[in-house]
mmCIF file of C-alpha atoms in Angstrom:
data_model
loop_
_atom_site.group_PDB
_atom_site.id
_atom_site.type_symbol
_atom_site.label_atom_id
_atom_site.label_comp_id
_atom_site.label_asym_id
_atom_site.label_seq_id
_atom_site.Cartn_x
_atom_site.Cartn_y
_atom_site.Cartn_z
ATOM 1 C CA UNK A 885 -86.472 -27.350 7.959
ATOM 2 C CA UNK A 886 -89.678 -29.070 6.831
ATOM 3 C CA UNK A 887 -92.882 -28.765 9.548
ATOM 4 C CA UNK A 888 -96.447 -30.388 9.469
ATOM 5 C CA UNK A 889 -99.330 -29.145 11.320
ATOM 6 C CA UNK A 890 -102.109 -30.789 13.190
ATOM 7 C CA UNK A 891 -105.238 -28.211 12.636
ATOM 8 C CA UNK A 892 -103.790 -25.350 13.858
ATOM 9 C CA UNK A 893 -100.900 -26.677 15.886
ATOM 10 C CA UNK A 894 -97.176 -27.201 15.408
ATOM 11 C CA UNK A 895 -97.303 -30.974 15.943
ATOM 12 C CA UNK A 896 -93.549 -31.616 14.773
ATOM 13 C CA UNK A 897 -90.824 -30.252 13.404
ATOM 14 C CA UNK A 898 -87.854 -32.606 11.790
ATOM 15 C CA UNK A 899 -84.329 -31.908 9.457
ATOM 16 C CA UNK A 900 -85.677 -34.908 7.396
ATOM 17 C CA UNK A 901 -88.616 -34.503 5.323
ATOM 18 C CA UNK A 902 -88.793 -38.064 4.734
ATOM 19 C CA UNK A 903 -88.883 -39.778 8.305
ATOM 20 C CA UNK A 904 -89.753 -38.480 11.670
ATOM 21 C CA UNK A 905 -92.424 -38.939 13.152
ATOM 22 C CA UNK A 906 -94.322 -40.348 11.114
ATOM 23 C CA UNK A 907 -97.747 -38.429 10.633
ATOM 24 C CA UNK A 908 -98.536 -35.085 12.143
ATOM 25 C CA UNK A 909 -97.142 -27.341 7.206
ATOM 26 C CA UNK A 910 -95.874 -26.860 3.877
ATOM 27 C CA UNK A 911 -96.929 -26.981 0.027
ATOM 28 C CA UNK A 912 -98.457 -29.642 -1.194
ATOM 29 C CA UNK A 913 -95.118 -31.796 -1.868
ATOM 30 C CA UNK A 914 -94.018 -31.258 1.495
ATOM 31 C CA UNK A 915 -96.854 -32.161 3.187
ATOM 32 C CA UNK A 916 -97.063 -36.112 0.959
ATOM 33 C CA UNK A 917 -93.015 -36.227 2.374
ATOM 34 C CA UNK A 918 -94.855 -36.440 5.690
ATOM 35 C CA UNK A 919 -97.596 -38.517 4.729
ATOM 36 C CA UNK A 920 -96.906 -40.910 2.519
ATOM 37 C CA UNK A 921 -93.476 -41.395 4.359
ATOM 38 C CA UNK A 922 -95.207 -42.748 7.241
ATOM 39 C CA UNK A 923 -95.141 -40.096 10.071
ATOM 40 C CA UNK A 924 -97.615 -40.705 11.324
ATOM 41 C CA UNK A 925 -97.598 -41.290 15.184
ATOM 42 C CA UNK A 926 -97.502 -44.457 16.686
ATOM 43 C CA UNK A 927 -97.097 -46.191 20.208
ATOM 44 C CA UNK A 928 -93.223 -46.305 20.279
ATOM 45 C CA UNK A 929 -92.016 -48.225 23.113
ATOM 46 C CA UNK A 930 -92.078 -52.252 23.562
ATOM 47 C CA UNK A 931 -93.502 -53.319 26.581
ATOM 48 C CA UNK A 932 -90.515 -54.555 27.782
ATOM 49 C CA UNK A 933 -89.271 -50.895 27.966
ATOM 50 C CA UNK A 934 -90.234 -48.099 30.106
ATOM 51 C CA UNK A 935 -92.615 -45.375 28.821
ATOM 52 C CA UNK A 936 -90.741 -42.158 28.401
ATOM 53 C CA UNK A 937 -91.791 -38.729 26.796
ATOM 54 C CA UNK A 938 -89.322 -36.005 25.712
ATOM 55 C CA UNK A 939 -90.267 -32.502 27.429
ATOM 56 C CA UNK A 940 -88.351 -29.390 27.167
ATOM 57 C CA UNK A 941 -87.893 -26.325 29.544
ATOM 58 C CA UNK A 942 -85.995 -22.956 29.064
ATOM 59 C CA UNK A 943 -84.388 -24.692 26.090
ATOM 60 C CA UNK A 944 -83.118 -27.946 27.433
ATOM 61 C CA UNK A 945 -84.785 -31.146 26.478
ATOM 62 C CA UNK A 946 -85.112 -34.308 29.211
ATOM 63 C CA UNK A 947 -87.962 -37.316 29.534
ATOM 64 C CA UNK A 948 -90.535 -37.745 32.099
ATOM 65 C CA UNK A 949 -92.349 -40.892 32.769
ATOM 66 C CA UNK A 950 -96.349 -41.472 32.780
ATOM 67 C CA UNK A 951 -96.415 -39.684 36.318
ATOM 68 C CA UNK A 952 -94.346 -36.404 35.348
ATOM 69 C CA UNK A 953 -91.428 -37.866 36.884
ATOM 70 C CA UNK A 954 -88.339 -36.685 35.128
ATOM 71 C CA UNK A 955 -86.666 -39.823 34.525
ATOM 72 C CA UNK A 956 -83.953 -38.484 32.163
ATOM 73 C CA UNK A 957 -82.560 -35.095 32.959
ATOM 74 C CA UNK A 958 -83.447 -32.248 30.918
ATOM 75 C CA UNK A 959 -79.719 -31.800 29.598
ATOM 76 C CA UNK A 960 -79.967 -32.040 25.908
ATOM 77 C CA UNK A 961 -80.072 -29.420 23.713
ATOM 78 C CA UNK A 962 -82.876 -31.550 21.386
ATOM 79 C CA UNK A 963 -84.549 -34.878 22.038
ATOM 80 C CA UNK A 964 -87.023 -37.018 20.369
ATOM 81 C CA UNK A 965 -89.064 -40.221 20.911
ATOM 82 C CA UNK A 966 -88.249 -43.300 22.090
ATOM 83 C CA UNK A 967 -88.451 -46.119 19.382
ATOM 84 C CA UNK A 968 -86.796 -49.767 20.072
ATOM 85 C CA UNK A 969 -85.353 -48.538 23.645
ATOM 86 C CA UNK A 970 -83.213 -45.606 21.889
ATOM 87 C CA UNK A 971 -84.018 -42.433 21.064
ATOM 88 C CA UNK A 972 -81.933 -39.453 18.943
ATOM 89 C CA UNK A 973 -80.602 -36.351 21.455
ATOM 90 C CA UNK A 974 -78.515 -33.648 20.310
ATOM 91 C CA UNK A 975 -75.598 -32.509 22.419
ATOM 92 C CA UNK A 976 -73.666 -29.552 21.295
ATOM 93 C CA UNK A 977 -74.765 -29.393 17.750
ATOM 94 C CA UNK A 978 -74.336 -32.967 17.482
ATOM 95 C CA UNK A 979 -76.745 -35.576 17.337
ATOM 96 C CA UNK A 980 -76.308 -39.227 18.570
ATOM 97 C CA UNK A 981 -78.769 -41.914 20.878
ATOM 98 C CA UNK A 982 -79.159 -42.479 24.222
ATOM 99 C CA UNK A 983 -80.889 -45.677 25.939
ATOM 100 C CA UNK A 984 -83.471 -45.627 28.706
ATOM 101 C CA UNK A 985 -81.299 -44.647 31.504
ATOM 102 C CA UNK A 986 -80.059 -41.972 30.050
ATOM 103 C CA UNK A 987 -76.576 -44.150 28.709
ATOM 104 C CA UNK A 988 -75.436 -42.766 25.906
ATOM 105 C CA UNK A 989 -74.868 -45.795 23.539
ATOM 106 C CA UNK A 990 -73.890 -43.907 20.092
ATOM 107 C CA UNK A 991 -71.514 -40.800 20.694
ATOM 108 C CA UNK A 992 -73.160 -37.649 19.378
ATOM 109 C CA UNK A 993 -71.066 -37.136 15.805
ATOM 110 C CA UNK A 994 -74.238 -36.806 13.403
ATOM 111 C CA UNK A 995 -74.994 -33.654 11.988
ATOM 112 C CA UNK A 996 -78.703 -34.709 12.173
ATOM 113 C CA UNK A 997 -80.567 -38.077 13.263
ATOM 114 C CA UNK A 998 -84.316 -39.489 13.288
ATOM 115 C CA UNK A 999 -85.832 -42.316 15.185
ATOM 116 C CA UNK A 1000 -85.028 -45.969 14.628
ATOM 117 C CA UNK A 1001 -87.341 -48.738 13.371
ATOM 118 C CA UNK A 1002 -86.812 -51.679 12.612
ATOM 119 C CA UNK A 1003 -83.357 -52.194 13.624
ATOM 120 C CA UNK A 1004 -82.049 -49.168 11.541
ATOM 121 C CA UNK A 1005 -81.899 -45.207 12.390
ATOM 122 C CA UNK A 1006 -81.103 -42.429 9.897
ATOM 123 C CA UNK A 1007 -78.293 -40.100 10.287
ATOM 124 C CA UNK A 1008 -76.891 -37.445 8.254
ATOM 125 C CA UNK A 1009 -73.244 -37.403 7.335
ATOM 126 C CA UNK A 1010 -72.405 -33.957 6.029
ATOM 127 C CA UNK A 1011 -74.392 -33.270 3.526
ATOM 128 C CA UNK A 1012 -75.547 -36.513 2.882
ATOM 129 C CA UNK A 1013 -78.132 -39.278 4.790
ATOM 130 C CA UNK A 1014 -77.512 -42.874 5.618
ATOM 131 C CA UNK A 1015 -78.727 -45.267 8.303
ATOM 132 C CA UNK A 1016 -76.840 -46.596 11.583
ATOM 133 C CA UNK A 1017 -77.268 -49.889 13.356
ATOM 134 C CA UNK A 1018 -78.151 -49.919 17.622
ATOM 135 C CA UNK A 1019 -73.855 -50.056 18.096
ATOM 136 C CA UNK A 1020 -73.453 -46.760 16.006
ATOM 137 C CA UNK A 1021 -72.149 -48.729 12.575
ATOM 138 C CA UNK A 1022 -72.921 -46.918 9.127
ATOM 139 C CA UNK A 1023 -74.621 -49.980 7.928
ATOM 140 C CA UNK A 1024 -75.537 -48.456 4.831
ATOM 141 C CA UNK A 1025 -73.582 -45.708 3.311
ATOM 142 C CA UNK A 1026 -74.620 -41.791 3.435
ATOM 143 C CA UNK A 1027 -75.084 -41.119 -0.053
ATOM 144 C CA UNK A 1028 -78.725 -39.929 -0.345
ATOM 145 C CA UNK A 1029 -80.244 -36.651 -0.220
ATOM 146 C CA UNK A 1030 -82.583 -37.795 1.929
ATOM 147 C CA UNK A 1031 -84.196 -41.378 3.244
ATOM 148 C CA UNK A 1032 -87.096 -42.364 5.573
ATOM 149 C CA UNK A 1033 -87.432 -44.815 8.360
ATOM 150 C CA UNK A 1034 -87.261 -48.090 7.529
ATOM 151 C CA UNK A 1035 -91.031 -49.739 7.340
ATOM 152 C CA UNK A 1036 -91.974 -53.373 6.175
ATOM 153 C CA UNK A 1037 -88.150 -54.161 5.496
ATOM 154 C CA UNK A 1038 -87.627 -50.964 2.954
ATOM 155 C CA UNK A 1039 -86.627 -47.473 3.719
ATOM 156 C CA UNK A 1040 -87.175 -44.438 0.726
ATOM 157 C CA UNK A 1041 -84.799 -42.740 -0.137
ATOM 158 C CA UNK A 1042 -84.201 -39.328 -2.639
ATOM 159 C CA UNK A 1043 -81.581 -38.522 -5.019
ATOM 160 C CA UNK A 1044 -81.849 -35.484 -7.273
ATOM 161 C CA UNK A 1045 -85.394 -35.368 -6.514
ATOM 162 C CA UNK A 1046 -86.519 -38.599 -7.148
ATOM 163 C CA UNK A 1047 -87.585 -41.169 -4.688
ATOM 164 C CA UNK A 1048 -87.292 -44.999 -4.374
ATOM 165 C CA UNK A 1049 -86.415 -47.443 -2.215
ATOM 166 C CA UNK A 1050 -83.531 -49.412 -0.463
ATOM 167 C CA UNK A 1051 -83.119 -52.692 1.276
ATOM 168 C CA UNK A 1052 -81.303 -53.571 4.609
ATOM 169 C CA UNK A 1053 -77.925 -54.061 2.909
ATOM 170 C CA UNK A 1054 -78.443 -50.870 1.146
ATOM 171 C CA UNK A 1055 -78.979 -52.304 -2.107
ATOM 172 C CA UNK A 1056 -82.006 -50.015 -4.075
ATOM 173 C CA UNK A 1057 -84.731 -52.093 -4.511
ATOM 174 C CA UNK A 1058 -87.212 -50.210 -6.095
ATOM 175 C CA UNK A 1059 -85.630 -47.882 -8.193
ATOM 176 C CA UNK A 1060 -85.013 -44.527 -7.623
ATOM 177 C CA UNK A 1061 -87.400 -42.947 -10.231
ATOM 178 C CA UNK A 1062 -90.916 -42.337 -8.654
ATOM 179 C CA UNK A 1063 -91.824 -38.004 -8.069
ATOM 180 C CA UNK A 1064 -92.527 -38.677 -4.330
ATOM 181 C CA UNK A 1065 -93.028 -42.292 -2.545
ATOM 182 C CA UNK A 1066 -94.612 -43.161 0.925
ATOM 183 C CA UNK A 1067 -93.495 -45.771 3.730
ATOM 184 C CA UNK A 1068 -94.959 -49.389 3.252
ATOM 185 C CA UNK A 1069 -97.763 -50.020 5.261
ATOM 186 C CA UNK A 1070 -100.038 -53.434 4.855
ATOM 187 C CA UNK A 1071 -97.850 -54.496 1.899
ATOM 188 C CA UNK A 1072 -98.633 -51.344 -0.403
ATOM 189 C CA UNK A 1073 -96.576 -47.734 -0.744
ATOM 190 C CA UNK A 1074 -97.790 -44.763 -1.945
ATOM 191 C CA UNK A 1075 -96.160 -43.714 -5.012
ATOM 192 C CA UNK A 1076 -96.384 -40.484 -7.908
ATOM 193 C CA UNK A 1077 -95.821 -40.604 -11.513
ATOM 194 C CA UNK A 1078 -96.998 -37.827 -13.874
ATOM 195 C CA UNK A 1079 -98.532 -36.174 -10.825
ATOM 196 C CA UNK A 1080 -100.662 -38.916 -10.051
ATOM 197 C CA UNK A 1081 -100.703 -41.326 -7.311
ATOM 198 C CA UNK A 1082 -101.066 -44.377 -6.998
ATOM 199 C CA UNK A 1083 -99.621 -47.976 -5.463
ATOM 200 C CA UNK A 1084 -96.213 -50.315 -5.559
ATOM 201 C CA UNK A 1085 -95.609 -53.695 -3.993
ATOM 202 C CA UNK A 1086 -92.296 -54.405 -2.061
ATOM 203 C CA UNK A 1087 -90.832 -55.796 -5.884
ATOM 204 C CA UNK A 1088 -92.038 -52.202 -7.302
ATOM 205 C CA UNK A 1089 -94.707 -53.889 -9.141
ATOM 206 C CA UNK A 1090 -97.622 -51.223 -9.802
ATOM 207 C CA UNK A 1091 -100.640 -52.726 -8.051
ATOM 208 C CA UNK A 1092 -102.797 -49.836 -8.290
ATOM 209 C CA UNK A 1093 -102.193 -47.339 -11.776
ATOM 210 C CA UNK A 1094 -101.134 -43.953 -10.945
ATOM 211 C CA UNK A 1095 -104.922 -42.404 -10.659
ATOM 212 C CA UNK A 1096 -105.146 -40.106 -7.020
ATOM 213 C CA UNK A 1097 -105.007 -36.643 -6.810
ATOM 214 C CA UNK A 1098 -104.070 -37.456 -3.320
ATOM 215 C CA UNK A 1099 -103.195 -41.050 -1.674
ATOM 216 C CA UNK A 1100 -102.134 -42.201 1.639
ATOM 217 C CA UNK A 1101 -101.020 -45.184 3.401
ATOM 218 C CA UNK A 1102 -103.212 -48.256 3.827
ATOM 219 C CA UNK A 1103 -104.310 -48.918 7.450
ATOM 220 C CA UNK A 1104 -106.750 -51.544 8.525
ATOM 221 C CA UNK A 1105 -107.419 -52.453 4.736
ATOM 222 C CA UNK A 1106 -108.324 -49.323 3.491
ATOM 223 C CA UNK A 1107 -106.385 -46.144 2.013
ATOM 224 C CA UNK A 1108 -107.703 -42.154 1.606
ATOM 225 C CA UNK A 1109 -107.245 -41.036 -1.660
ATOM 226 C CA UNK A 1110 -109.039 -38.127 -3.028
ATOM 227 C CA UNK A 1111 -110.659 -38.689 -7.029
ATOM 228 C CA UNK A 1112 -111.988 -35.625 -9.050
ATOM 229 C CA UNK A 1113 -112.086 -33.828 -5.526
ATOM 230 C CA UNK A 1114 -114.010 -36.646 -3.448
ATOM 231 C CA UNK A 1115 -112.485 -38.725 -0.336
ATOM 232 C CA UNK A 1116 -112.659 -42.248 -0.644
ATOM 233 C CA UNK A 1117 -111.720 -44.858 1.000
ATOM 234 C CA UNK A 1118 -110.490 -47.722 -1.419
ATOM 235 C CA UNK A 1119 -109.473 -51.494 -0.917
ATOM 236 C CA UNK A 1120 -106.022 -52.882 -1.776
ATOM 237 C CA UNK A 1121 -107.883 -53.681 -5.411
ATOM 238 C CA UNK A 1122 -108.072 -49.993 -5.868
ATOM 239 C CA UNK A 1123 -111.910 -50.118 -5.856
ATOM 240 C CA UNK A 1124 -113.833 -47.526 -3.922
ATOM 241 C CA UNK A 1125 -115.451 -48.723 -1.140
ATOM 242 C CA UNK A 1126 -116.501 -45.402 0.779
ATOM 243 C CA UNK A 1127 -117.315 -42.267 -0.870
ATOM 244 C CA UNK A 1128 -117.656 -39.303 1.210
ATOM 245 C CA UNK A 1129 -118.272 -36.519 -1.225
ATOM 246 C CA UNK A 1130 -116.863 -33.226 -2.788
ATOM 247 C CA UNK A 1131 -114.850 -31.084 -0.068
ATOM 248 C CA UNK A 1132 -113.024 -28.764 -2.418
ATOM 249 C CA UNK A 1133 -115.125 -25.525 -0.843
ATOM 250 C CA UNK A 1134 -114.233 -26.616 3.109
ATOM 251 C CA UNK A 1135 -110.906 -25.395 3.482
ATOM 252 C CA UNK A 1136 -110.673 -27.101 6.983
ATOM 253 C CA UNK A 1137 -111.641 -29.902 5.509
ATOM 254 C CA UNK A 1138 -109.629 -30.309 2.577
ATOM 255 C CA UNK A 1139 -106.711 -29.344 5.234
ATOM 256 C CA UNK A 1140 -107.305 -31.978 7.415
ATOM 257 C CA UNK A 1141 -107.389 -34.746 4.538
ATOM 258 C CA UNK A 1142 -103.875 -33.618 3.786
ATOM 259 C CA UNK A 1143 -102.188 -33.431 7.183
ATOM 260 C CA UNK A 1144 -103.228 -37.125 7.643
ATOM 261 C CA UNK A 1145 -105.559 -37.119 10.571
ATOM 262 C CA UNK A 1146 -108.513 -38.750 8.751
ATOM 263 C CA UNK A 1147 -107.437 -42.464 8.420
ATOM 264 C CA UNK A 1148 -108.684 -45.509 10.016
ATOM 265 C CA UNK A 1149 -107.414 -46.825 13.507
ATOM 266 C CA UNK A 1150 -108.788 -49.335 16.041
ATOM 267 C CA UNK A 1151 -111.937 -49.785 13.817
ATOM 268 C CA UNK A 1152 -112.913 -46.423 13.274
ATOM 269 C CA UNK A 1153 -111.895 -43.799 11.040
ATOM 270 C CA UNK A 1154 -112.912 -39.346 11.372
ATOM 271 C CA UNK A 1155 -114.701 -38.116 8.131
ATOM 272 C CA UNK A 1156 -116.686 -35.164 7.464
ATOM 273 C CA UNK A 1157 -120.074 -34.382 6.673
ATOM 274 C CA UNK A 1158 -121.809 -31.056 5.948
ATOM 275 C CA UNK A 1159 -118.712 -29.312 7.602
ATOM 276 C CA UNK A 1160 -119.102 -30.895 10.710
ATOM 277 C CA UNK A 1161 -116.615 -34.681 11.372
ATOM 278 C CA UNK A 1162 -118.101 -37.865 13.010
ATOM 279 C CA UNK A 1163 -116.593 -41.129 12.860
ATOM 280 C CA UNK A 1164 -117.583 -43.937 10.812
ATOM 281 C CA UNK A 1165 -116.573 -47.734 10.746
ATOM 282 C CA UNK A 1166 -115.651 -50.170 8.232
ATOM 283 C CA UNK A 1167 -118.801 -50.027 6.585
ATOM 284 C CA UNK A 1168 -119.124 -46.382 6.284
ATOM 285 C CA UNK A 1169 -122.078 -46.282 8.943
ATOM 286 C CA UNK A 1170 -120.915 -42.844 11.660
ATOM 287 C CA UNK A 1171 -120.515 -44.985 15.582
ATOM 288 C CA UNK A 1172 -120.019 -41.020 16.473
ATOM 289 C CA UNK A 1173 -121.858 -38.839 14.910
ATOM 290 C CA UNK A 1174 -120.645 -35.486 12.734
ATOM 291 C CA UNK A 1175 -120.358 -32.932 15.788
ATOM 292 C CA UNK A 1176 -117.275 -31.452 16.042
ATOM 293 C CA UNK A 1177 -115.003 -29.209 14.797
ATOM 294 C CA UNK A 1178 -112.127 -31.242 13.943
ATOM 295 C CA UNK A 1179 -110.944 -34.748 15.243
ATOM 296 C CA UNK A 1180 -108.029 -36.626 15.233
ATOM 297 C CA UNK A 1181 -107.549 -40.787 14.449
ATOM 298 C CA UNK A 1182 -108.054 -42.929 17.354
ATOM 299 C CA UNK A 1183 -104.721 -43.752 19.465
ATOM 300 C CA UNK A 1184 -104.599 -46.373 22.431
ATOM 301 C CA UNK A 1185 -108.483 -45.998 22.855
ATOM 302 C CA UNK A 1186 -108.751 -42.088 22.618
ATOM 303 C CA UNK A 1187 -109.252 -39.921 19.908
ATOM 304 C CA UNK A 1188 -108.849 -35.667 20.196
ATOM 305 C CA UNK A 1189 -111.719 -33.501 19.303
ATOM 306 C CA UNK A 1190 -112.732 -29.986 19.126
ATOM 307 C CA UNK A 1191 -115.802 -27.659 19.580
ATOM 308 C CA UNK A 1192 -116.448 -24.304 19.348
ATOM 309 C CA UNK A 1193 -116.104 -21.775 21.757
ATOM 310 C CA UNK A 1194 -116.782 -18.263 22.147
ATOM 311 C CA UNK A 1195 -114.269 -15.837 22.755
ATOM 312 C CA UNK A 1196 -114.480 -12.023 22.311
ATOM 313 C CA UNK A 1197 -116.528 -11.277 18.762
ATOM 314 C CA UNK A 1198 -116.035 -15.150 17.189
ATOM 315 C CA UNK A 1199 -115.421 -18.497 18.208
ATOM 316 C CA UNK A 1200 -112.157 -20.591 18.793
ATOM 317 C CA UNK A 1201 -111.837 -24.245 18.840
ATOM 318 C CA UNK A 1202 -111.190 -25.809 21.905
ATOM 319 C CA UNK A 1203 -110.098 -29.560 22.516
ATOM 320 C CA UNK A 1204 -110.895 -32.796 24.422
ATOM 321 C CA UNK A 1205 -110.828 -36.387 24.685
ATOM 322 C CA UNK A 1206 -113.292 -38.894 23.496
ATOM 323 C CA UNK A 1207 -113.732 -42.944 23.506
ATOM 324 C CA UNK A 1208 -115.038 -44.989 21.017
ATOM 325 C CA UNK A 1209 -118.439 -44.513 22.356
ATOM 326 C CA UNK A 1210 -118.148 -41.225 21.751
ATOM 327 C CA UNK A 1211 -118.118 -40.368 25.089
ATOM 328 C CA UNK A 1212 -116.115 -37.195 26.105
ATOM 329 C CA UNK A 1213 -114.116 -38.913 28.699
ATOM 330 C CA UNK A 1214 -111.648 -35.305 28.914
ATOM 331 C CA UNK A 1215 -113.790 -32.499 28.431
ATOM 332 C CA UNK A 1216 -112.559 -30.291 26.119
ATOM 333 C CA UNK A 1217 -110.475 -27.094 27.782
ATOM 334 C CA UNK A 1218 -107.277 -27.226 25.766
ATOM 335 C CA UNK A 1219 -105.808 -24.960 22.860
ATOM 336 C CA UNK A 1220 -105.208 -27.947 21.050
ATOM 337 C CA UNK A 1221 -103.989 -31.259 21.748
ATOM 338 C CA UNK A 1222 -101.972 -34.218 20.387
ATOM 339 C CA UNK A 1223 -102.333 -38.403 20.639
ATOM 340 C CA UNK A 1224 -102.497 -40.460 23.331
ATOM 341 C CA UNK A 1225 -99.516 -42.517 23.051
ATOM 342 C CA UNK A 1226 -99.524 -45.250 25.937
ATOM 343 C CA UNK A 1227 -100.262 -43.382 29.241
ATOM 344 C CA UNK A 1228 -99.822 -39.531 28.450
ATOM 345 C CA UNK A 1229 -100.684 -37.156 25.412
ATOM 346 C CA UNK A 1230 -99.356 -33.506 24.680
ATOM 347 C CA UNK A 1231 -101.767 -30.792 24.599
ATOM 348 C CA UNK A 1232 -101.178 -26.856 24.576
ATOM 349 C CA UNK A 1233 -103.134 -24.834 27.203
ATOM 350 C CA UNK A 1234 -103.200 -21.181 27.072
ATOM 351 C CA UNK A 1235 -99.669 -20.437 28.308
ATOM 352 C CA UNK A 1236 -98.287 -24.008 28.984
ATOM 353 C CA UNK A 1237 -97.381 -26.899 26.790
ATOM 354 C CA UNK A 1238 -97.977 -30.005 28.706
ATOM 355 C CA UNK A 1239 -98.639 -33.651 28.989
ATOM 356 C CA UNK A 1240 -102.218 -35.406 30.582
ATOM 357 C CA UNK A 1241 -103.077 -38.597 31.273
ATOM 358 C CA UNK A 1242 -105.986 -40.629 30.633
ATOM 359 C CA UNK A 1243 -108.330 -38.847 33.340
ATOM 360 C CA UNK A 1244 -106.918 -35.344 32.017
ATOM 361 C CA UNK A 1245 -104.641 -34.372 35.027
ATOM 362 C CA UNK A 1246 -101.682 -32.139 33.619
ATOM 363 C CA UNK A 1247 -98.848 -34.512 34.747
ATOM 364 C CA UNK A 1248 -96.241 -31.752 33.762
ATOM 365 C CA UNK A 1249 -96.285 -28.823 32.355
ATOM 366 C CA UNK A 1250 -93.920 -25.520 31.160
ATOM 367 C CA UNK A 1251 -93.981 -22.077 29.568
ATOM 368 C CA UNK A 1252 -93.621 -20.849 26.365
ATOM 369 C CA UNK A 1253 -94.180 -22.476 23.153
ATOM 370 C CA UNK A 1254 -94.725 -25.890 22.469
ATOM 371 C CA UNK A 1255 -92.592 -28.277 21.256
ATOM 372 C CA UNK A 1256 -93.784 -31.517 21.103
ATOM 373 C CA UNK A 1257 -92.053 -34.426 19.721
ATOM 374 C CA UNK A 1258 -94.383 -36.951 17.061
#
């Protein structure tokens, strides 16, 4: 079982270390599974679809819609999001999809599943992982030790530790030869040779020399990398274009650049300074200034941030909601909290995990721990 961590909380758990949700916590090569393998999370549903969010109660896992409604019964033993109108449930140790409604249109018979995308869903055969079509066909063959979801026409894929990539008809594409490789994301992909990252196009050409202690997936233009112990941001040229200093002594810092929380979305991007995180735009100038705790990326015009609070002899970080203004729009009450995605996000309360919508009314909410699905 592989796990990433959003600053403090258990954001997502997944059987497949190389697709899942993405982004939301391991070692250092688990964690770049996660990140450069595109987990990060993102508005699932079309518009065409309803919105529905997987809850769970006294171990049985159901969907509610943006009012708390429970619009699928809480019947399934796991659940996860909704992506292209399906979504992976598991039903007596088996895992298999359900549509909107509730319909199950692929019979549970997988030993484990992930989300689709693009047209394609993993699914583990045995001991092995291969990828299903919306009727339930093994489209392409389980043969890998592990593959991701399927991004800019390409899915990675592992075997015997190595990672590469694979085209719709299953044919590798990339080779498999590469010490970790991300999801494609505005043409690029992450990639590691000699412990070094650095970038591939979708013909595995090397656009960007193995160079990065750290690298992540290009969004809006840019990619975080980390050089000699520095976040940058760079262009798709490799050339630095942000620089925001040495962060090897601020463990929370250095945490947070790793569990993928720091890149840029709807114009704006979180980045320390002197301990503290702000948010700056595309030309590095802060549109919120460094105040908080910790921060999240912005998601369907909110971002989650914390601030300290006391409690007994120290301090604990609490969480709310801000806009782009940098206005706290939910004030910050919550143990921790995840993204907005569409109408609702999750967020953890002292005894409850629960759901809120965009004025901060807990729409549902039940006991014991969290377990919410990225």
């Amino acid at each position: 079982m592989f796990a990433i961590f959003n600053k403090g909380r258990l954001r997502y758990t997944s059987p497949n270390p190389l697709c899942g949700g993405c982004v939301r916590a391991c070692r250092f090569a688990c964690i770049l599974f996660f990140l450069l393998a595109g987990s990060l999370p993102l508005r699932a549903q079309q518009l065409s679809v309803p919105e529905l969010h997987p809850v769970e109660r006294d171990g049985k896992h159901g969907y509610i819609d943006c009012t708390g409604r429970i619009a699928i019964p809480l019947q399934y033993d796991d659940a996860k999001d909704f992506h292209d109108g399906l979504t992976a449930v598991n039903v007596g140790g088996k895992w298999g999809f359900v549509d909107t409604t509730g319909k199950i249109v692929i019979t549970p018979q997988f030993a484990e599943a992930d989300s689709f995308s693009e047209g394609l869903a993993p699914v583990k055969v045995e001991d092995k992982w291969g990828y299903v079509n919306p009727t339930g066909k093994l489209t392409i063959e389980a043969k890998f030790d592990a593959v991701g979801c399927f991004r800019e026409g390409l899915g990675v894929v592992t075997l015997s530790k190595k990672f590469g990539y694979v085209g719709k008809d299953g044919q590798i594409v990339i080779p498999v030869e590469f010490e970790s490789a991300g999801a494609f994301s505005e043409g690029l992909a992450a990639i590691r040779v000699d412990g070094k990252y650095g970038y591939v196009d979708p013909h595995g050409s090397v656009v960007i020399p193995p160079q990065f202690t750290f690298a992540d997936s290009f969004w809006e233009g840019l990619a975080e990398v980390i050089v000699d112990h520095e976040f940058h941001y760079i262009d798709k040229a490799g050339k630095s274009v942000l620089n925001f200093g040495d962060h090897r002594g601020e463990h929370s810092v250095m945490m947070d650049l790793f569990f993928g929380t720091t890149r840029f979305s709807e114009g704006l991007a979180t980045v320390p300074k002197d301990g503290k995180w702000g948010y700056v735009d595309h030309s590095g100038n802060f549109a919120i200034s460094p105040q908080y705790v910790s921060t999240q990326y912005f998601s369907d015009g909110l971002a989650a941030v914390s601030v300290p609070k006391k409690k007994d002899r120290g301090y604990v970080a609490i969480w709310g909601y801000v806009d782009k203004t940098g206005k706290l729009v939910i004030q910050p009450q919550f143990k921790s909290a995840g993204w907005f995605k569409g109408c609702l996000a999750d967020v953890e309360t002292e005894d409850k995990n629960a759901y809120v919508d965009r004025s901060g009314k807990i729409v549902w909410a039940a006991p014991g721990q969290p377990k919410p699905k990225h």
